[in-house]
Amino acid sequence: MRHLHTRTTRTRVVGALAAALLCAAGLAAPTATASPVAPALDDGLALTPPMGFNNWNSTHCRAEFNESMVKGVADIFVEKGLKDAGYEYVNLDDCWALPSRDANGKLVPDPVRFPSGIKAVADYVHSKGLKFGIYTSAGTKTCNSAGFPGALGHEYSDAQQFADWGVDYLKYDNCNNQGVDAKLRYTTMRDALRATGRPIVYSICEWGQNKPWEWAADVGHLWRTTGDISDTWGSMLAILKKNLPLAPYAGPGRWNDPDMLEVGNGGMTGTEYRSHFSMWAIMAAPLLIGSDLRSASQETFEILGNREVIAVDQDPLGKQGTVISSEGGRWVVAKEMRDGSRAVALFNESGTAQRISTSATAVGLPAADAYTLRDLWQHRSYNTAGTISATVPAHGTVLVRVAADPAWAKNPPAVELGLEGSPFAEAGKPAALTSTVTDLGRTTAQRVSVSLSGPEGWAVKATSPTTSPALPTGRSLRTGWTITAPQGTPTGSYGLTLKASYRSPAGVRVESAVPLTLSVVVPPPSGTSGLGDLPWLSATNGWGPVERNTSNGESAAGDGRPITIGGVVYGKGLGVHAESAVEYYTGGACETVRADVGVDDEKGADGTVAFEIWADGTKSASTGTLTNAMPAQPITADVTGAQIVRLVVSDGGDGIDSDHADWADVRVSC
Ligand code: GLA
């Protein structure tokens, strides 16, 4: 991990296996039975998860973090309807102060960033009907290497200064804590805030190091459960997996905080940001916008402003969603809502579209003839006879709210679209796939038709009927297709769109579509080839891109160094960073994959990783945890018959810091 600032205590993101992609056997996260926690602070604050803005994820300490940004965000909250949607706190993060206190021991705002002072900014935010938040550390200094003053030993005077400025929210970090007991440090600030008499939401930011969920319910209103998020799919996923099992500890006034939103910062796709937002909402996480709204896209506003998703997060019952099932990267997470309905997320961790399925009773609803199912991203309602199921695009989330609703019959039946067969094709050769359109509703889908389209110039032909006059509950229209990519189509992933149209018994026409992908592949050459030189199907990495034939340099493509493990330099291989997964198409034509693996010498003692080689859904070979001090280890996997081989690196259980992992001299024999 990149060191954006120095600190005495390091952040840890203990990721579960982030690369449980297509077929890994992920286990359901445990859900505790008894409520394990003390009652929340009895002050009426944060009865639903705090919502607002914090500058850190978009600016860190850069100069654009200043008074005009903060005021600009407050303006946008009002102008763009985000305030009406529930966003309330406008919060400053680190770097707002000067490095030294004044002669009276008071904190001094940086006059370049905040020429009008903090009180004036707080007043401005308040004048918009919003609330104002600030940051410091439960240590002698904050986290930034410039060394801004922390509040350890100054708790009462700093809290009073914040209250005098009109602060409504304090984020209290963990850096430079001098080894003082965390519970003591955070409790002292709780008491100091209380002594001011001002209601101040208190956000504990000790990164989950001391299991605050076990002791902080009557200390703060929320507590970070993990290290810092970054604007990557891998980071978001690792944090999600760490936060999900903590559901029993959350409730009104006491929230698990998986860190602030990255939506809109540019490092993930729109699909991934919708997953991030959906999953934060179903986890009843604080929703603190982390992008600079002054330059945000329409899509960013649409995601952050989705009131049906916000309502899931803000439900007054205050339950965090729990994992109903998790297998092969297909997650079902359900959240009980105060009105008795359930929000249900069908979350696809994997790199290809997956069918993810559950039922109304499995998510805790009473048995009934039918239910109303509301799609919270499509903003449409259907009826279902009980199945909650969808083909979810790679890295996507279908988020629905399901209710045992006597008025279900006024909605058209839900249908599920699917595509069977392996989504790979060689250019110029027809691939055979089968589409399915299945009625999940209690009522009949009538005048059903299906279509499949591919990129310009591709031949897509139906080989069996594409229409059905009527599909009763549970029945499917199955249609065969051949798809041919033109000769010379470069390898890569291409979009297909599967569409269905049907009518409800009342004649309401419904159109539904699902984006899918087909990978154009070349079979691996026969003989032995270096995987550093072959095209991959997909690659995910904890920091920066996967590198061919060099180590991982953490940021841009091509910034690595020669692969070196235990002093041995290798000319070929893959340089990755945990958590990582690289998938290759082997098309059933290969026998073995072998490599010399280890932590690259360029990193220090924090680097601990474990390597796995998967053949389709089977883990075929793995190492134990390897450290930076160890020489390269050979690994060999039998991949006979596999369509896909996946090279996985997990973090060795201690977070991804410094986890530069090398697949030195990795080769496939076909
Ligand atoms: C720590 C926190 C982050 C951010 C930075 C500021 O890393 O976990 O959220 O506040 O400090 O320096």
Coordinates of C-alpha atoms in Angstrom, one line a residue, residues 298-621:
Q298 CA -24.8 13.5 -13.6
E299 CA -24.3 9.7 -12.9
T300 CA -22.6 10.5 -9.6
F301 CA -25.6 12.6 -8.6
E302 CA -28.0 9.9 -9.7
I303 CA -26.2 7.3 -7.5
L304 CA -25.8 9.5 -4.4
G305 CA -29.3 10.9 -4.8
N306 CA -31.2 7.6 -5.1
R307 CA -33.8 8.1 -2.4
E308 CA -35.0 4.6 -2.5
V309 CA -31.5 3.3 -1.7
I310 CA -31.0 6.0 0.9
A311 CA -34.2 4.9 2.6
V312 CA -32.7 1.4 3.0
D313 CA -29.7 3.0 4.8
Q314 CA -31.8 5.3 6.9
D315 CA -34.5 2.9 7.9
P316 CA -35.4 3.8 11.5
L317 CA -35.3 0.2 12.7
G318 CA -31.6 0.6 12.4
K319 CA -30.6 -3.0 11.5
Q320 CA -27.5 -3.7 9.5
G321 CA -28.1 -6.2 6.7
T322 CA -26.9 -9.8 7.3
V323 CA -25.5 -12.3 4.9
I324 CA -28.1 -14.8 3.9
S325 CA -25.8 -16.8 1.6
S326 CA -22.4 -16.4 -0.1
E327 CA -21.0 -18.8 -2.6
G328 CA -18.7 -18.4 -5.5
G329 CA -18.8 -14.6 -5.3
R330 CA -22.6 -14.6 -5.3
W331 CA -23.8 -12.7 -2.2
V332 CA -27.3 -12.3 -0.8
V333 CA -27.6 -9.8 2.0
A334 CA -30.9 -8.9 3.6
K335 CA -31.9 -6.0 5.9
E336 CA -35.0 -6.0 8.0
M337 CA -37.0 -2.8 7.6
R338 CA -39.3 -1.2 10.1
D339 CA -42.4 -1.7 7.9
G340 CA -41.6 -5.5 7.9
S341 CA -40.3 -5.5 4.4
R342 CA -36.8 -6.7 3.6
A343 CA -34.2 -4.9 1.5
V344 CA -32.3 -7.6 -0.4
A345 CA -29.0 -7.1 -2.2
L346 CA -27.9 -9.6 -4.9
F347 CA -24.3 -8.7 -5.1
N348 CA -21.9 -10.2 -7.7
E349 CA -18.3 -10.1 -6.6
S350 CA -17.1 -12.0 -9.7
G351 CA -15.9 -10.8 -13.0
T352 CA -18.6 -12.4 -15.1
A353 CA -22.4 -12.2 -14.9
Q354 CA -23.9 -14.6 -12.4
R355 CA -27.4 -15.8 -11.5
I356 CA -28.0 -14.9 -7.8
S357 CA -31.1 -16.3 -6.2
T358 CA -32.9 -16.4 -2.9
S359 CA -36.5 -16.4 -1.7
A360 CA -38.9 -14.3 0.3
T361 CA -38.9 -16.8 3.2
A362 CA -35.1 -17.2 3.2
V363 CA -34.8 -13.4 3.7
G364 CA -37.2 -13.6 6.7
L365 CA -40.6 -12.7 5.2
P366 CA -43.7 -14.7 6.2
A367 CA -45.0 -17.3 3.9
A368 CA -47.5 -15.8 1.4
D369 CA -49.0 -16.4 -2.0
A370 CA -47.2 -13.5 -3.5
Y371 CA -45.1 -10.4 -2.6
T372 CA -44.4 -7.0 -4.0
L373 CA -40.8 -6.7 -5.2
R374 CA -39.5 -3.2 -5.8
D375 CA -36.3 -2.7 -7.9
L376 CA -34.5 0.2 -6.2
W377 CA -32.3 1.1 -9.2
Q378 CA -35.0 0.6 -11.9
H379 CA -37.7 2.2 -9.7
R380 CA -40.2 -0.3 -10.8
S381 CA -42.5 -2.7 -8.8
Y382 CA -43.4 -6.3 -9.7
N383 CA -45.1 -9.3 -8.1
T384 CA -43.2 -12.4 -7.2
A385 CA -44.5 -15.8 -6.1
G386 CA -41.5 -15.9 -3.7
T387 CA -38.4 -16.2 -5.8
I388 CA -36.0 -13.2 -5.7
S389 CA -33.5 -13.9 -8.4
A390 CA -31.6 -12.1 -11.2
T391 CA -28.7 -12.4 -13.5
V392 CA -26.4 -9.8 -12.0
P393 CA -23.7 -8.3 -14.2
A394 CA -20.0 -8.6 -13.2
H395 CA -19.4 -6.5 -10.1
G396 CA -23.0 -5.4 -10.1
T397 CA -25.8 -5.4 -7.5
V398 CA -29.5 -5.8 -7.9
L399 CA -31.1 -4.1 -4.9
V400 CA -34.8 -4.8 -4.2
R401 CA -37.2 -4.3 -1.4
V402 CA -39.7 -7.1 -0.9
A403 CA -42.9 -7.0 1.1
A404 CA -45.7 -9.3 2.0
D405 CA -48.1 -6.9 0.5
P406 CA -51.8 -7.7 0.0
A407 CA -51.9 -5.4 -3.0
W408 CA -49.2 -7.4 -4.9
A409 CA -51.6 -8.1 -7.8
K410 CA -51.6 -4.6 -9.1
N411 CA -48.0 -5.1 -10.2
P412 CA -46.9 -7.0 -13.3
P413 CA -45.1 -10.3 -12.7
A414 CA -41.3 -10.2 -12.3
V415 CA -39.4 -12.1 -15.0
E416 CA -35.8 -13.2 -14.7
L417 CA -33.5 -13.1 -17.7
G418 CA -30.6 -15.5 -18.0
L419 CA -27.9 -16.8 -20.4
E420 CA -26.6 -20.3 -20.2
G421 CA -23.5 -21.7 -21.8
S422 CA -19.9 -20.6 -21.5
P423 CA -19.5 -16.9 -22.4
F424 CA -16.4 -17.4 -24.5
A425 CA -15.9 -17.4 -28.3
E426 CA -13.0 -17.5 -30.7
A427 CA -13.2 -14.9 -33.4
G428 CA -14.9 -16.3 -36.5
K429 CA -16.3 -19.4 -34.8
P430 CA -19.9 -19.6 -33.7
A431 CA -20.6 -19.9 -30.0
A432 CA -23.8 -21.5 -28.8
L433 CA -25.7 -20.0 -25.9
T434 CA -29.2 -20.4 -24.5
S435 CA -31.3 -17.5 -23.2
T436 CA -34.0 -18.0 -20.6
V437 CA -36.9 -15.8 -19.7
T438 CA -38.7 -17.1 -16.5
D439 CA -41.8 -15.9 -14.9
L440 CA -41.1 -15.3 -11.2
G441 CA -44.5 -13.8 -10.6
R442 CA -47.8 -15.2 -9.2
T443 CA -49.5 -13.9 -12.4
T444 CA -48.9 -15.0 -16.0
A445 CA -46.5 -13.1 -18.3
Q446 CA -48.2 -12.8 -21.6
R447 CA -47.0 -12.2 -25.2
V448 CA -43.4 -12.7 -24.2
S449 CA -40.6 -12.1 -26.6
V450 CA -36.8 -12.1 -26.2
S451 CA -33.9 -10.6 -28.2
L452 CA -30.2 -10.8 -28.0
S453 CA -27.8 -8.3 -29.5
G454 CA -24.1 -8.0 -29.8
P455 CA -21.6 -5.4 -31.0
E456 CA -21.9 -3.9 -34.5
G457 CA -20.9 -6.5 -37.1
W458 CA -21.4 -9.6 -35.0
A459 CA -23.8 -12.3 -36.2
V460 CA -26.4 -13.2 -33.6
K461 CA -29.0 -15.8 -34.7
A462 CA -31.8 -17.5 -32.8
T463 CA -32.0 -21.2 -33.4
S464 CA -35.3 -21.7 -31.7
P465 CA -38.5 -19.6 -31.0
T466 CA -38.1 -16.2 -29.5
T467 CA -41.7 -15.7 -28.4
S468 CA -44.2 -17.4 -26.1
P469 CA -47.9 -16.5 -25.8
A470 CA -48.0 -17.0 -22.1
L471 CA -45.6 -18.0 -19.3
P472 CA -47.3 -19.0 -16.0
T473 CA -45.5 -18.9 -12.7
G474 CA -42.1 -20.7 -12.8
R475 CA -42.2 -21.4 -16.6
S476 CA -39.4 -20.4 -18.9
L477 CA -39.0 -19.5 -22.6
R478 CA -35.7 -21.1 -23.6
T479 CA -34.1 -19.9 -26.8
G480 CA -31.0 -21.1 -28.5
W481 CA -28.6 -18.6 -30.1
T482 CA -25.4 -18.7 -32.1
I483 CA -23.1 -15.7 -31.8
T484 CA -20.2 -15.1 -34.1
A485 CA -17.6 -12.4 -33.6
P486 CA -16.1 -11.4 -37.0
Q487 CA -12.7 -12.8 -37.9
G488 CA -9.9 -10.7 -36.5
T489 CA -11.9 -9.4 -33.5
P490 CA -9.3 -8.6 -30.9
T491 CA -9.4 -10.6 -27.6
G492 CA -11.3 -8.9 -24.8
S493 CA -14.7 -8.6 -23.3
Y494 CA -17.6 -7.5 -25.4
G495 CA -21.1 -6.4 -24.4
L496 CA -24.3 -8.3 -25.2
T497 CA -27.7 -7.2 -24.3
L498 CA -30.5 -9.6 -23.5
K499 CA -34.0 -8.1 -23.6
A500 CA -37.4 -9.3 -22.9
S501 CA -40.8 -7.8 -23.4
Y502 CA -44.1 -9.0 -22.0
R503 CA -47.5 -8.0 -20.8
S504 CA -49.1 -8.3 -17.4
P505 CA -52.6 -9.8 -17.2
A506 CA -54.0 -6.3 -17.2
G507 CA -52.1 -5.5 -20.4
V508 CA -49.3 -3.4 -19.0
R509 CA -46.2 -3.7 -21.2
V510 CA -42.9 -4.4 -19.4
E511 CA -39.5 -4.3 -21.0
S512 CA -36.5 -5.6 -19.2
A513 CA -32.9 -5.9 -20.2
V514 CA -29.7 -7.2 -18.8
P515 CA -26.2 -6.3 -19.9
L516 CA -23.9 -9.3 -20.3
T517 CA -20.5 -9.9 -21.7
L518 CA -18.9 -12.4 -24.0
S519 CA -15.1 -12.8 -24.1
V520 CA -13.4 -13.2 -27.4
V521 CA -10.5 -15.5 -26.6
V522 CA -7.7 -17.3 -28.4
P523 CA -6.9 -20.8 -27.3
P524 CA -3.4 -20.9 -25.6
P525 CA -0.7 -22.1 -27.9
S526 CA 0.3 -25.7 -27.5
G527 CA 3.5 -26.3 -25.7
T528 CA 4.7 -24.1 -22.8
S529 CA 4.0 -20.3 -22.7
G530 CA 4.8 -17.6 -20.2
L531 CA 1.6 -16.2 -18.7
G532 CA 3.3 -12.8 -18.5
D533 CA 3.1 -12.8 -22.3
L534 CA -0.4 -14.1 -22.9
P535 CA -3.7 -12.0 -22.9
W536 CA -5.7 -12.4 -19.7
L537 CA -9.5 -12.5 -19.4
S538 CA -9.6 -10.3 -16.4
A539 CA -7.3 -8.9 -13.8
T540 CA -8.0 -7.3 -10.4
N541 CA -5.3 -5.9 -8.1
G542 CA -5.1 -4.3 -4.6
W543 CA -2.9 -1.4 -5.8
G544 CA -2.3 -0.2 -9.4
P545 CA -2.6 -2.6 -12.4
V546 CA -1.2 -6.1 -12.7
E547 CA 2.2 -5.9 -14.4
R548 CA 3.6 -8.2 -17.1
N549 CA 7.2 -9.3 -16.5
T550 CA 7.9 -6.7 -13.8
S551 CA 6.9 -6.3 -10.2
N552 CA 3.9 -4.2 -9.1
G553 CA 4.8 -0.5 -8.9
E554 CA 1.5 0.4 -7.1
S555 CA 0.2 3.2 -9.4
A556 CA 0.5 3.5 -13.2
A557 CA 0.9 0.7 -15.7
G558 CA 4.6 0.0 -16.4
D559 CA 5.9 1.4 -13.2
G560 CA 7.3 -1.9 -11.8
R561 CA 10.9 -3.1 -11.4
P562 CA 12.5 -6.4 -12.3
I563 CA 10.8 -9.3 -10.5
T564 CA 13.1 -10.2 -7.5
I565 CA 12.5 -12.7 -4.8
G566 CA 15.1 -13.6 -2.2
G567 CA 17.8 -11.9 -4.3
V568 CA 16.9 -13.9 -7.4
V569 CA 15.9 -11.8 -10.4
Y570 CA 13.4 -13.2 -13.0
G571 CA 13.0 -11.9 -16.5
K572 CA 9.4 -13.1 -16.8
G573 CA 6.2 -13.4 -14.8
L574 CA 3.4 -11.3 -13.3
G575 CA 3.8 -8.6 -10.7
V576 CA 0.6 -8.2 -8.6
H577 CA -0.5 -6.6 -5.3
A578 CA -2.8 -8.4 -2.9
E579 CA -5.8 -8.8 -3.1
S580 CA -5.4 -10.0 -6.7
A581 CA -6.9 -12.3 -9.2
V582 CA -5.8 -12.8 -12.8
E583 CA -7.9 -15.1 -15.1
Y584 CA -6.8 -16.8 -18.3
Y585 CA -8.8 -18.7 -20.8
T586 CA -7.4 -22.2 -21.2
G587 CA -10.4 -23.7 -23.1
G588 CA -9.9 -27.3 -21.7
A589 CA -6.6 -27.5 -23.6
C590 CA -4.0 -27.2 -20.9
E591 CA -2.5 -29.5 -18.2
T592 CA -0.3 -27.6 -15.8
V593 CA 0.5 -24.1 -14.5
R594 CA 3.7 -23.6 -12.5
A595 CA 5.6 -20.6 -11.0
D596 CA 8.1 -19.5 -8.4
V597 CA 6.2 -17.3 -6.1
G598 CA 6.9 -14.9 -3.2
V599 CA 6.9 -11.4 -2.0
D600 CA 9.0 -9.1 -4.1
D601 CA 12.3 -7.9 -2.4
E602 CA 11.3 -4.3 -3.0
K603 CA 9.1 -4.3 0.1
G604 CA 9.7 -4.6 3.8
A605 CA 8.5 -6.9 6.5
D606 CA 4.8 -6.1 6.2
G607 CA 4.6 -8.0 3.0
T608 CA 2.8 -11.4 3.7
V609 CA 0.7 -13.1 1.1
A610 CA -0.7 -16.5 0.1
F611 CA -0.9 -17.8 -3.5
E612 CA -3.6 -20.0 -5.0
I613 CA -4.2 -21.5 -8.5
W614 CA -7.8 -22.3 -9.4
A615 CA -9.0 -24.5 -12.3
D616 CA -12.6 -23.4 -12.9
G617 CA -14.3 -23.9 -9.5
T618 CA -11.5 -26.0 -7.9
K619 CA -8.6 -24.8 -5.9
S620 CA -5.9 -26.8 -7.5
A621 CA -2.7 -25.6 -5.6

